[in-house]
XYZ file of C-alpha atoms in Angstrom:
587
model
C 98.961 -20.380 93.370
C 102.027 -20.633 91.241
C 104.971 -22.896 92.456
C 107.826 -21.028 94.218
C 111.299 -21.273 93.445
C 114.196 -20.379 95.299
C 115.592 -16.662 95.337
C 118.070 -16.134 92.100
C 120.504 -13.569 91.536
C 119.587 -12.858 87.492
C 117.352 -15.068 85.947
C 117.711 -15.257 82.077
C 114.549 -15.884 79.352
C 115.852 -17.508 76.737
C 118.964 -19.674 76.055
C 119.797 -18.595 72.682
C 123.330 -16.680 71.676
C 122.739 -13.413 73.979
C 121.184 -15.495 76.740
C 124.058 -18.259 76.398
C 126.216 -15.027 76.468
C 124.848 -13.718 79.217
C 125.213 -16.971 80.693
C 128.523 -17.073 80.331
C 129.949 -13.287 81.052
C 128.031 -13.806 84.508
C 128.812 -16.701 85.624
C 132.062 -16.020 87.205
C 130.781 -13.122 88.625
C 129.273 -15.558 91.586
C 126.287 -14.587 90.993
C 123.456 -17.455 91.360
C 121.402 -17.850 87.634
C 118.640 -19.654 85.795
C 118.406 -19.478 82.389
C 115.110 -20.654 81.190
C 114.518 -22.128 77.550
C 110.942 -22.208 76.206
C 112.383 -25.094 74.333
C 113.719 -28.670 74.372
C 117.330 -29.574 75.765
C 119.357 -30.338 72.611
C 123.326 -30.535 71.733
C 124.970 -31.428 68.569
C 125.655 -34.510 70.135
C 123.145 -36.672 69.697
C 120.717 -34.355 68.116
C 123.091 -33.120 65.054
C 125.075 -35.816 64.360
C 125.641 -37.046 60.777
C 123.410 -38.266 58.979
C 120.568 -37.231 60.824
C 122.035 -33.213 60.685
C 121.713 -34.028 57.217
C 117.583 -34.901 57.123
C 116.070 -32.469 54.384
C 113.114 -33.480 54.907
C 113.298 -33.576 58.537
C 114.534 -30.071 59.043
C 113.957 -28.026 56.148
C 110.244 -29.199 55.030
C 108.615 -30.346 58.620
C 110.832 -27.520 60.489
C 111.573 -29.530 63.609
C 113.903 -27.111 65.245
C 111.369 -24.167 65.170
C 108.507 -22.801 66.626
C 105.470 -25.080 67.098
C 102.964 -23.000 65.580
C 100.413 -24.848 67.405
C 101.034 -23.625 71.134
C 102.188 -19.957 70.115
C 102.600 -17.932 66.737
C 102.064 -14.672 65.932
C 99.156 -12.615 63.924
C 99.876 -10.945 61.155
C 98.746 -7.905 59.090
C 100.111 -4.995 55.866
C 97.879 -1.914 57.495
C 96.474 -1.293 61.256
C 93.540 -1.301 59.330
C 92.639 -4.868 59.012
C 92.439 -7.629 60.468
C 95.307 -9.892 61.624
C 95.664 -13.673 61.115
C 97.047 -15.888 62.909
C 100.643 -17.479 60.973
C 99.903 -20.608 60.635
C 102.774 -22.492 58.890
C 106.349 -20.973 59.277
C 107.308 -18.623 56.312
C 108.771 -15.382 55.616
C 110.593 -16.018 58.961
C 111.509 -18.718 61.366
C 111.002 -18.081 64.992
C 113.619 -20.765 66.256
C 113.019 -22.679 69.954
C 114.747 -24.970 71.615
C 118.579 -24.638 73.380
C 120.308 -22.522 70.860
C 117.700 -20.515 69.815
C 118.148 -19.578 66.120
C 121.896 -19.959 66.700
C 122.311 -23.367 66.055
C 120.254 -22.810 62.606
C 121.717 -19.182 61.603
C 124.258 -19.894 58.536
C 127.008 -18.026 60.302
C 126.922 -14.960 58.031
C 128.932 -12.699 60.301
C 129.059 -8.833 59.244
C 129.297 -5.916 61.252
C 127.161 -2.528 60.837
C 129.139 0.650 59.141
C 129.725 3.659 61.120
C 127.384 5.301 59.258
C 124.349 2.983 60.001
C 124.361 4.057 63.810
C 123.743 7.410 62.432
C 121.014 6.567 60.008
C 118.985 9.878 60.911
C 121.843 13.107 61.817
C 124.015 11.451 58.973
C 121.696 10.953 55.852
C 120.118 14.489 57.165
C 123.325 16.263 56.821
C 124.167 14.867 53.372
C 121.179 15.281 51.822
C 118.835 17.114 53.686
C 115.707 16.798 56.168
C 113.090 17.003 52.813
C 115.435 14.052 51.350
C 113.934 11.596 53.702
C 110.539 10.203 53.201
C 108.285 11.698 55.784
C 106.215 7.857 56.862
C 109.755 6.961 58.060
C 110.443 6.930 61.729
C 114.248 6.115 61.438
C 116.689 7.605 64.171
C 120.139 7.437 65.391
C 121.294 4.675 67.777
C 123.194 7.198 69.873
C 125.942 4.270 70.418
C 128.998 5.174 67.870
C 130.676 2.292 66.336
C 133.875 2.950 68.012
C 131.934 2.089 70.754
C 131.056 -1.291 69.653
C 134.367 -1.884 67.947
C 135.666 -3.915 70.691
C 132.679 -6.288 71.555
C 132.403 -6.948 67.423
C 136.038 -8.113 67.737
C 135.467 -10.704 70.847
C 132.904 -11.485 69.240
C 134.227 -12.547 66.113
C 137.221 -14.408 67.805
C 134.464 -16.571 70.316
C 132.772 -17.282 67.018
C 136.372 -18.331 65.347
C 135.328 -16.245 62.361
C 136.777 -16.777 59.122
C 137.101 -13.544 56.841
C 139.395 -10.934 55.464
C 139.953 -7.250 56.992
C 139.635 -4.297 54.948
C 140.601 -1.680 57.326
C 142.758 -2.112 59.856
C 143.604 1.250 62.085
C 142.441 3.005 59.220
C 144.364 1.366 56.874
C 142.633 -0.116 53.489
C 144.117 -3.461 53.205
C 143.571 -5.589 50.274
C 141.238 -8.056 49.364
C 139.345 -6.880 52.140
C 135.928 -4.929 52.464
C 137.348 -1.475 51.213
C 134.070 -0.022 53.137
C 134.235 -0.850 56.694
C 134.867 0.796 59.628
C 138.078 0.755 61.212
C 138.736 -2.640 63.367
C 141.961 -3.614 65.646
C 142.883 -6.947 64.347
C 142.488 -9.632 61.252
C 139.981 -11.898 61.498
C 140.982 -15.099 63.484
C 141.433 -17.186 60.389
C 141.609 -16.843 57.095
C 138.671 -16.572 54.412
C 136.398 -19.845 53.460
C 137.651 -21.051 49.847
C 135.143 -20.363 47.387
C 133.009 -22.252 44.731
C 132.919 -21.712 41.150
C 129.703 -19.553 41.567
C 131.159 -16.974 44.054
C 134.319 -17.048 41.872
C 132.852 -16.026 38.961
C 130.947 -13.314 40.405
C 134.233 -12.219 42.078
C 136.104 -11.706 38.706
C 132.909 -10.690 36.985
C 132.476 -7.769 39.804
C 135.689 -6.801 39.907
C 135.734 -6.414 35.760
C 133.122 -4.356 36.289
C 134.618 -1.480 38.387
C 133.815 -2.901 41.826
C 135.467 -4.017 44.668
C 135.089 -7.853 45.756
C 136.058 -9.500 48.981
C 134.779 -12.735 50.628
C 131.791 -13.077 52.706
C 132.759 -13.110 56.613
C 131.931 -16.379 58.042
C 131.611 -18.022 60.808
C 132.573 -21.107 59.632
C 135.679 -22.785 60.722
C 138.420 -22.688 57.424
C 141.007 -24.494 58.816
C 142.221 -27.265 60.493
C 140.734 -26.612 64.227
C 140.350 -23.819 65.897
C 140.285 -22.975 69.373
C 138.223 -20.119 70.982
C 139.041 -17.983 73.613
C 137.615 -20.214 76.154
C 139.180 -23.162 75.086
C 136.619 -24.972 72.938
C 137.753 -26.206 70.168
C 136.233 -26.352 66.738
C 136.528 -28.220 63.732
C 137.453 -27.682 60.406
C 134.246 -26.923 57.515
C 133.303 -29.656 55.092
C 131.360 -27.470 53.125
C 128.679 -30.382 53.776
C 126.405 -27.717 52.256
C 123.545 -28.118 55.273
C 124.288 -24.510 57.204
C 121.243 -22.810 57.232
C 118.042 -24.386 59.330
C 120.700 -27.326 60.192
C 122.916 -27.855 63.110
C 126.457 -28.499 62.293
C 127.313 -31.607 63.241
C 131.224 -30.954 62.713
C 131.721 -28.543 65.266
C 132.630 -26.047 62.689
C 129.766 -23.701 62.069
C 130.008 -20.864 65.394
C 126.379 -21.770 67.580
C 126.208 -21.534 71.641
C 126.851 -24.963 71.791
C 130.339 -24.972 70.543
C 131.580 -21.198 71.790
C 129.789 -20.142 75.259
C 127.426 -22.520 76.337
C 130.162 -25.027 77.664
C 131.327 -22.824 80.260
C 128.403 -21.907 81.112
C 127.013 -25.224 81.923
C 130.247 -26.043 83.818
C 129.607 -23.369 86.365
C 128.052 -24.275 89.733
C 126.640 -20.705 89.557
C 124.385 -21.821 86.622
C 121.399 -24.018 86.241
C 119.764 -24.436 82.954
C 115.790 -25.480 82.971
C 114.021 -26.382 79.562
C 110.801 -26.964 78.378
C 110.141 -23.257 80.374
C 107.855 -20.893 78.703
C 107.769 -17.579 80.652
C 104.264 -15.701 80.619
C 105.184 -12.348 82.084
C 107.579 -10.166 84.098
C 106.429 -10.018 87.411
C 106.709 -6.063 88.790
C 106.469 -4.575 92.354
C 103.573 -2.773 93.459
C 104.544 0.684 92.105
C 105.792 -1.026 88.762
C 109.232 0.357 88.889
C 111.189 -2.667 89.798
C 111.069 -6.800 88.420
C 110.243 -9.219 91.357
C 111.494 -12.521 88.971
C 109.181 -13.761 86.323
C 106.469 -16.735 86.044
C 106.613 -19.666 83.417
C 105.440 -22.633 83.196
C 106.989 -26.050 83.139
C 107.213 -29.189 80.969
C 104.606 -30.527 83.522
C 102.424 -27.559 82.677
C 103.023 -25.966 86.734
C 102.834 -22.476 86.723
C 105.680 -21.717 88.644
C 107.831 -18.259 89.602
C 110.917 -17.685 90.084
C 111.896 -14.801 91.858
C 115.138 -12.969 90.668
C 117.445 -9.213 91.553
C 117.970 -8.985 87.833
C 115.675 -10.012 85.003
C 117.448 -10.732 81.308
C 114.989 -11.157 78.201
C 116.591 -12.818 75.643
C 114.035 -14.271 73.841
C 113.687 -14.408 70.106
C 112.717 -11.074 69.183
C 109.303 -10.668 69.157
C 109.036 -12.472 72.165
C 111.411 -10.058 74.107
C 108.644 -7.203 72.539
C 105.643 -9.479 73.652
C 106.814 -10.121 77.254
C 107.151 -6.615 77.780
C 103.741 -5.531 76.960
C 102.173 -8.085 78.697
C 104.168 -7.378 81.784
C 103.673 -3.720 81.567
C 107.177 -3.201 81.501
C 107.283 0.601 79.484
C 104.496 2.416 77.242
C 103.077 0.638 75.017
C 103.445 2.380 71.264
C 100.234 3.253 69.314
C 100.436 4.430 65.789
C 97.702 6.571 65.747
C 99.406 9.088 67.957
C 102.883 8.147 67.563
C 103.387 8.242 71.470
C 104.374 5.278 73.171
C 107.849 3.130 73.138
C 107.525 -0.476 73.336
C 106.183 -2.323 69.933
C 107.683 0.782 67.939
C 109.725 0.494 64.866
C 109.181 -3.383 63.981
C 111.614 -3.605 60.798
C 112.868 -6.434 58.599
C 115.346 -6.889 55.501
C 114.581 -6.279 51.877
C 115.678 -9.084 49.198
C 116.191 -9.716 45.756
C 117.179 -12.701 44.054
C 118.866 -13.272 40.823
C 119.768 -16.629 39.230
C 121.810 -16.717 36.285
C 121.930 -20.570 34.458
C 124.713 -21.597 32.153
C 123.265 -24.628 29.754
C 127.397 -25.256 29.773
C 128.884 -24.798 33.259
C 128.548 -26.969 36.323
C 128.393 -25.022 39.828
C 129.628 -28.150 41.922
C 127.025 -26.368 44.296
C 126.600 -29.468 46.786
C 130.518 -28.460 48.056
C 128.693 -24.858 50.088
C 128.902 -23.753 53.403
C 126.262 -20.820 54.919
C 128.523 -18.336 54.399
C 130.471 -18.987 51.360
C 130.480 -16.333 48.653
C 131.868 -13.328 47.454
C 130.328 -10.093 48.101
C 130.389 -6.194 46.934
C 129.867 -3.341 49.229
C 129.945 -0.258 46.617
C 125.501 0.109 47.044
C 125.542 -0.678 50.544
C 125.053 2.066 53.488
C 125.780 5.265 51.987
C 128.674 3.949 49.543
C 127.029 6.061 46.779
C 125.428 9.207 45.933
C 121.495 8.073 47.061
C 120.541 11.603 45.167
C 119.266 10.512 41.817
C 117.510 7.408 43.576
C 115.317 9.242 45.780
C 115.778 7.112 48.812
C 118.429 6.177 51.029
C 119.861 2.723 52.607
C 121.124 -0.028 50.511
C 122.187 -3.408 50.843
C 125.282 -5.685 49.702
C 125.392 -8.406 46.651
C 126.153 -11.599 47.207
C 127.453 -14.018 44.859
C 126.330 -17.523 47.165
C 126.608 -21.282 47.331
C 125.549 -22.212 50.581
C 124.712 -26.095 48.935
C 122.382 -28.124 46.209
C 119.768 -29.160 48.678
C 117.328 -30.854 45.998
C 114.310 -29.491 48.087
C 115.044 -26.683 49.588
C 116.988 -25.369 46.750
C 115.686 -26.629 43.119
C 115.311 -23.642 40.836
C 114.049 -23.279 37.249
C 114.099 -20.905 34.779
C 110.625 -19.282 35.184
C 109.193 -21.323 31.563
C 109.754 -24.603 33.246
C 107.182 -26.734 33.430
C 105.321 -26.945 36.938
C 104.748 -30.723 37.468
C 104.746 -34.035 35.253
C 107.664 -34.785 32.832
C 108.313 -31.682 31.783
C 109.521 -30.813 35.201
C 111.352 -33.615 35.369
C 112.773 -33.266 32.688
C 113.614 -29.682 32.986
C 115.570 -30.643 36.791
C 117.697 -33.165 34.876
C 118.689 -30.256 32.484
C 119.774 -27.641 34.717
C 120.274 -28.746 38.494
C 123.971 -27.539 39.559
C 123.438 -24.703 36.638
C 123.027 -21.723 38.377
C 123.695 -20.194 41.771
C 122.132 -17.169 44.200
C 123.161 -13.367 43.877
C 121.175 -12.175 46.777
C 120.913 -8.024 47.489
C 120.636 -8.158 51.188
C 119.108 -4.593 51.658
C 118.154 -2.766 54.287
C 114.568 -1.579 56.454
C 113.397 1.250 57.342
C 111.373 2.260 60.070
C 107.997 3.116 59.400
C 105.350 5.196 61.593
C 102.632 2.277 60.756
C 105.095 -1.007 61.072
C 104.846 -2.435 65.091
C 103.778 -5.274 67.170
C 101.542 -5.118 69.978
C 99.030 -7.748 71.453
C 96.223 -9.342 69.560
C 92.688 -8.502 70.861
C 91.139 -11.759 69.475
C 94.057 -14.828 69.698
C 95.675 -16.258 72.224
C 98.565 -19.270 72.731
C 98.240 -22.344 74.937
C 97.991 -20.644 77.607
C 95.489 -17.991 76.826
C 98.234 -15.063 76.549
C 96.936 -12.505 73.778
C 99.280 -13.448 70.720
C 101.799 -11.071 69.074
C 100.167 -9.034 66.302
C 103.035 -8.023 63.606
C 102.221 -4.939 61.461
C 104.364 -4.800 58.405
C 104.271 -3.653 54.822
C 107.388 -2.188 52.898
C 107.778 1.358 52.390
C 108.378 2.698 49.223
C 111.669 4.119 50.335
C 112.333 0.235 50.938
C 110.802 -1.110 47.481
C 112.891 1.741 45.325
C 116.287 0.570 46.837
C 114.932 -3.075 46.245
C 114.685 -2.470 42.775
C 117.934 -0.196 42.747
C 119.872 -3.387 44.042
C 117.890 -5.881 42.146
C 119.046 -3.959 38.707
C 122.772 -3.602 39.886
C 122.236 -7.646 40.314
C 120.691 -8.432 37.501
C 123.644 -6.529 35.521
C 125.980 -8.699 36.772
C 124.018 -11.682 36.170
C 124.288 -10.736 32.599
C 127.798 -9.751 32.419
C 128.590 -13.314 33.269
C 127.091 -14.308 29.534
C 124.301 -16.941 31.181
C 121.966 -18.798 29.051
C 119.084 -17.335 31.186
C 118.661 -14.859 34.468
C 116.312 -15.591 36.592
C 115.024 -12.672 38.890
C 112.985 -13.218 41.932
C 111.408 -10.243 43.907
C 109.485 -11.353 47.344
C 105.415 -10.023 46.741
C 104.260 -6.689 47.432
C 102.420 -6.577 49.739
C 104.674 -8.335 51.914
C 103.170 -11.427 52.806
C 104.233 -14.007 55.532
C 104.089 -17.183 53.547
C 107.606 -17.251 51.490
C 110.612 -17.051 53.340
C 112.777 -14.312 52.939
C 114.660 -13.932 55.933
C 114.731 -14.165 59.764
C 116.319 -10.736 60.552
C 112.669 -9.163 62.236
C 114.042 -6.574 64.491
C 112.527 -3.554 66.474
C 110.207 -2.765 69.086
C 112.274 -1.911 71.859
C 114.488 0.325 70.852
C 117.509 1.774 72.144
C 118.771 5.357 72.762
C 119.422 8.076 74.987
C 116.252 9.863 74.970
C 113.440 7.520 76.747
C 110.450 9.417 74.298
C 112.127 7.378 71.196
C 113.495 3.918 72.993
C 112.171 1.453 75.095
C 115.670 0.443 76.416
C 118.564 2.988 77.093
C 122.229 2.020 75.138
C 122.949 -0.248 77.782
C 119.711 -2.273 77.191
C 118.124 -1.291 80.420
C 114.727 -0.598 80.477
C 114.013 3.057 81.180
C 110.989 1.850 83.223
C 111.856 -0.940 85.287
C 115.723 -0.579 86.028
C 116.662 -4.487 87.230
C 115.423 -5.629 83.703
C 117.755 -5.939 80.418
C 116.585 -6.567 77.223
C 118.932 -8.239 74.776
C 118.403 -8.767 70.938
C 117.659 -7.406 67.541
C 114.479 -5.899 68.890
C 116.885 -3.247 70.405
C 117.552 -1.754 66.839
C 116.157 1.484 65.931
C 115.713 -0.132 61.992
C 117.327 -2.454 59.941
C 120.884 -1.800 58.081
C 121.939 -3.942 54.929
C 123.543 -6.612 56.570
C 122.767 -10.084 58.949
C 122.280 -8.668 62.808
C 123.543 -11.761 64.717
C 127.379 -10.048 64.798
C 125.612 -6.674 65.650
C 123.325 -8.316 68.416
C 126.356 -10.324 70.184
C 128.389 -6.799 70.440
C 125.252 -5.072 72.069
C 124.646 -7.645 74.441
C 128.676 -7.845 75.435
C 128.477 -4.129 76.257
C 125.593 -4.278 77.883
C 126.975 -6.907 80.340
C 130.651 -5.108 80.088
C 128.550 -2.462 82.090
C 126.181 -4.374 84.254
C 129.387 -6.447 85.960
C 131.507 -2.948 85.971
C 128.795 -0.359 86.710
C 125.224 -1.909 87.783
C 126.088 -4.330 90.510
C 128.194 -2.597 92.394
C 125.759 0.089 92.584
C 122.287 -0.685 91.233
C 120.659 2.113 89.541
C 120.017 3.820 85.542
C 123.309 3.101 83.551
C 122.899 6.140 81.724
C-alpha cells in the first residue's frame, strides 16, 4: 500500500519555470501546494558558484545537471515501422532534472511567436492555398490569437528582466528593433546586451545586404542590477561565456531561482519535496476527475498524495508520458489518425555556418547565451514561400555565446582529426570564427508522436517514452532555404573559409541540436485535434492542467521558453479568476 499524505489543494509535478510559476501565481491565493521535483534540491548558491559554475568538464561532457539516463530515458525511432532504442547517452536533446528544470541551463534566448505562427493552418491556407501545403503535415491553428498572449509575454519578459530592443510598439516600427513582430505595449525592461565582434560583423554585413538587423532578446541582465517585479534582484552579465548547460552563478542569467522561486518558497502555503518521481495520475472511478497523484520518494516509498487540482509541469515528454500512463485522454495512433494525446511531437530545424578569418580575432571567450545579432526577413511568413515550395522559416543568428575549448572547438572540415596535425590546426584558428545558426521551424507530421514503449521500462518498471521523429521534407527544403541565405552571408563577410554544418538525415538522436521537443498534447478549441483546451485543461479530466511546450500544435522558428511562460500565466490568469470559484471546463 502506498504511503498517504495529507489532503493538498493543487499539487504541482515538476519544479521547473511553469511549475515554479505556478508556484508562485498560487501561492497567495491560500491555497495549500506541493510541488514535487523528480530531481535534486539545488540553488545557485552553493551549487553554481564560481568556479565550479565554470566546470567544462563537469557540466558540459559528464552532463551532471540532466537526466540520468540510467533510471529513465526515452526510446527512440525515424518510422513507426521499426524498432525503437532506448537513448542511451544524452544527445540531440537534453532532458534537464533537478530544481530548475531546464531553466537554470536554458541560455536565456527570449523571443516571442509572430501573430502569424498561431495561425499556421487558416493563414498559410489563405495565402497560398490548401494544395500549397504538403499533405503528411498535420499542422493547425492554436485558436489562441497573439493579442491574447500579448500581455503574459510582457510579464513575462519583465520577471525575466529581459534585455532587448522593441520593434513595434502600438503598431509603431521603431528602430533598431525587430521590424517583424507583433505589436507589444512597452520596451523591453533594459536595454540590449553589447555585442562581440562576431555578431557585429554580421550586423553590418546583413544590413549591407538589404536586411534588417536587431539584437537578439536576452534574458541576460545588461546593466548594473536589476530588480524584478517581485523584488529580486539581479546582477549585472559578465559575459563569463558559460550560459548554456551552466547555471549562472552571477545572478544575471533569468532561471526560477532568481525570478519566482523565492516567493514561492517564502510562502507558508508552499512546500517543496525533491528527489519525487511521480508514476501516474491517479483518476476516480469513472475517470473523469484526478484524485492526487503517486510518486515515489528519495527513500524509494511509494507514496500518494492526494490533491483538488493536479498541475503537470514536467519536462515535456514527461507531461505526454504521465498522461498516457494515467489514462488521462485518448491516446493518438498514427495508423488511423484518431486519438489526442502523443499527437504532433515536433522539434526545431538547424543549420550551422562557420565562417574563419586566418586574420581576425573573435575575442569569443567575452559571450553570453544570448548575445548576437539576428535577421527576421526568412522567418514566419516574412517572404513569398511560393517559389520554395514549403512554408515556415526560421531566423539567422550571428552568435557568440563563449570559446568553451570543449564544447566549442571547430575546424575547418580538412583539419586533421587527431595527432599534431590537430594540434596544430587548434593553435591556428581557435577564436577565428563564430556561429550563424538558422533557427527554423517544425512541422507537424501525421507519423511524428510519442506513446509508450511495449518492450522498456525505467527503474520502476513504467513502459518508457517511445519518440517517433524524422524530418519532413517540407522541414529539410526550408533547412536548406535558410542554410543558403546563411551561407551567403558567411561569404559576404570575405572569410578565409565557411564552414557549413547540416544535422544528419535521418534525424538521429546522438548530436545535439537543440532542446526545443514540443507536442503531444496539444491545445485548441476543438477536443478531436487537442489534448488540452487553450486554457491547458484537459478536455478529459477537468481538475488537471498541463503546462509546457508539449501544448504546441508544432514548432515556429524561434526558442519556446518565452512562448511557454505566457501560456502557463494565462492559464493560471484563468484558473484563480474563473476555475476556483466555480470548478468546471474553462472553455
Amino acid at each position: 500500500m502506498p504511503r498517504m499524505m495529507p489532503h493538498v489543494d493543487v499539487v504541482i509535478v515538476g519544479m521547473g519555470w511553469t511549475g515554479s510559476i505556478a508556484a508562485r501565481e498560487l501561492a497567495d491565493t491560500g491555497l495549500r501546494i506541493v510541488g514535487l521535483e523528480r530531481g535534486r534540491f539545488r540553488d545557485t548558491t552553493p551549487d553554481f558558484t564560481a568556479p565550479n559554475a565554470l566546470d567544462e568538464l563537469r557540466w558540459n561532457s559528464r552532463g551532471e545537471m540532466f537526466q540520468d539516463l540510467s533510471l529513465d530515458t526515452i526510446t527512440f525511432r525515424n518510422e513507426p515501422s521499426e524498432t525503437a532504442l532506448p537513448m542511451r547517452r544524452l544527445g540531440a536533446f537534453l532532458l534537464g532534472e533537478g530544481l530548475g528544470g531546464a531553466g537554470v541551463h536554458w541560455n536565456g534566448q527570449h523571443w516571442r511567436f509572430m501573430p502569424s505562427d498561431f495561425q499556421m493552418r487558416s493563414h498559410n491556407e489563405a495565402r497560398y492555398g490548401k494544395a500549397f501545403i504538403d499533405p503528411e503535415l498535420t499542422i493547425q491553428d492554436w485558436d489562441i490569437t497573439y493579442d491574447e498572449l500579448e500581455p503574459y509575454y510582457d510579464k513575462f519578459e519583465y520577471v525575466c528582466g529581459t534585455s532587448g530592443k522593441a520593434g513595434n510598439l502600438k503598431g509603431t516600427i521603431q528602430e533598431g528593433g525587430n521590424p517583424f513582430e507583433g505589436p507589444r505595449t512597452r520596451e523591453y525592461p533594459l536595454p540590449p546586451l553589447r555585442q562581440g565582434y562576431g555578431p557585429r560583423l554580421f550586423g553590418d554585413t546583413v544590413k549591407k545586404l538589404g536586411y534588417k538587423p536587431f539584437p537578439q532578446p536576452a534574458s541576460n541582465v545588461s546593466q548594473d542590477s536589476y530588480t524584478t517585479p517581485d523584488g529580486v534582484q539581479m546582477g549585472p552579465c559578465t559575459y563569463c561565456g558559460f550560459c548554456e548547460r551552466y547555471g549562472c552563478y552571477n545572478w544575471s542569467k533569468a532561471s526560477p531561482f532568481n525570478t519566482v522561486l523565492p516567493v514561492a518558497l517564502k510562502s507558508p502555503n508552499f512546500e517543496l519535496r525533491c528527489d519525487c518521481r511521480v508514476t501516474r495520475v491517479e483518476l476516480t472511478p469513472d475517470r473523469k476527475a484526478a484524485r492526487g497523484v503517486t510518486y515515489f520518494d528519495v527513500a524509494g516509498r511509494e507514496t500518494f498524495q492526494p490533491a483538488d487540482i493536479v498541475l503537470l509541469c514536467a519536462f515535456q515528454v514527461h507531461n505526454v508520458r504521465l498522461m498516457l500512463m494515467s489514462g488521462i485522454g485518448p491516446a493518438y495512433d498514427a495508423r488511423t489518425g484518431q486519438g489526442t494525446v502523443g499527437r504532433n511531437f515536433a522539434y526545431q530545424t538547424m543549420a550551422y555556418i562557420y565562417p574563419f578569418f586566418a586574420d581576425k580575432r573573435m575575442n569569443a571567450y567575452a559571450g553570453a547565451g544570448a548575445m548576437g545579432m539576428t535577421i527576421d526577413d526568412f522567418n514566419g511568413d516574412n517572404f513569398d514561400h511560393r517559389p520554395h515550395g514549403f512554408i515556415g522559416g526560421g531566423y539567422i543568428l550571428g552568435q557568440t555565446t563563449g570559446a568553451r575549448p570543449i564544447q566549442q572547438t571547430v575546424l575547418p572540415d580538412d583539419a586533421p582529426r587527431w595527432g599534431a596535425g590537430w594540434k596544430k590546426a587548434l593553435h591556428d584558428w581557435y577564436d577565428r570564427s563564430f556561429t550563424i545558426q538558422t533557427h527554423g521551424a517544425s512541422m507537424a507530421r501525421r507519423t511524428n508522436y510519442i506513446d509508450l514503449d511495449p518492450t522498456y521500462r525505467d527503474v520502476y518498471g513504467m513502459p518508457l517514452a517511445r519518440v517517433t521523429f524524422d524530418f519532413p521534407q517540407n522541414d529539410l527544403k526550408m533547412r536548406r532555404f535558410l542554410a543558403d541565405k546563411a551561407t551567403e552571408i558567411a561569404r559576404a563577410m570575405n572569410p578565409t573559409y565557411v564552414k557549413v554544418s547540416l544535422p544528419p538525415v535521418p534525424f538521429s538522436i546522438v548530436p545535439y541540436q537543440t532542446t526545443h521537443t514540443t507536442g503531444g498534447a496539444v491545445l485548441g478549441a476543438n477536443r478531436r485535434s487537442s489534448a488540452v483546451t487553450t486554457y491547458l485543461q484537459s478536455w478529459d479530466v477537468l481538475n488537471v492542467f498541463v503546462h509546457g511546450s508539449c501544448s504546441f500544435p508544432q514548432n515556429a522558428g524561434y526558442n519556446p521558453t518565452n512562448t511557454v511562460a505566457a501560456l502557463s500565466y494565462r492559464s493560471l490568469d484563468a484558473m484563480k479568476s474563473k476555475y476556483l470559484n466555480n470548478p468546471g471546463r474553462l472553455i
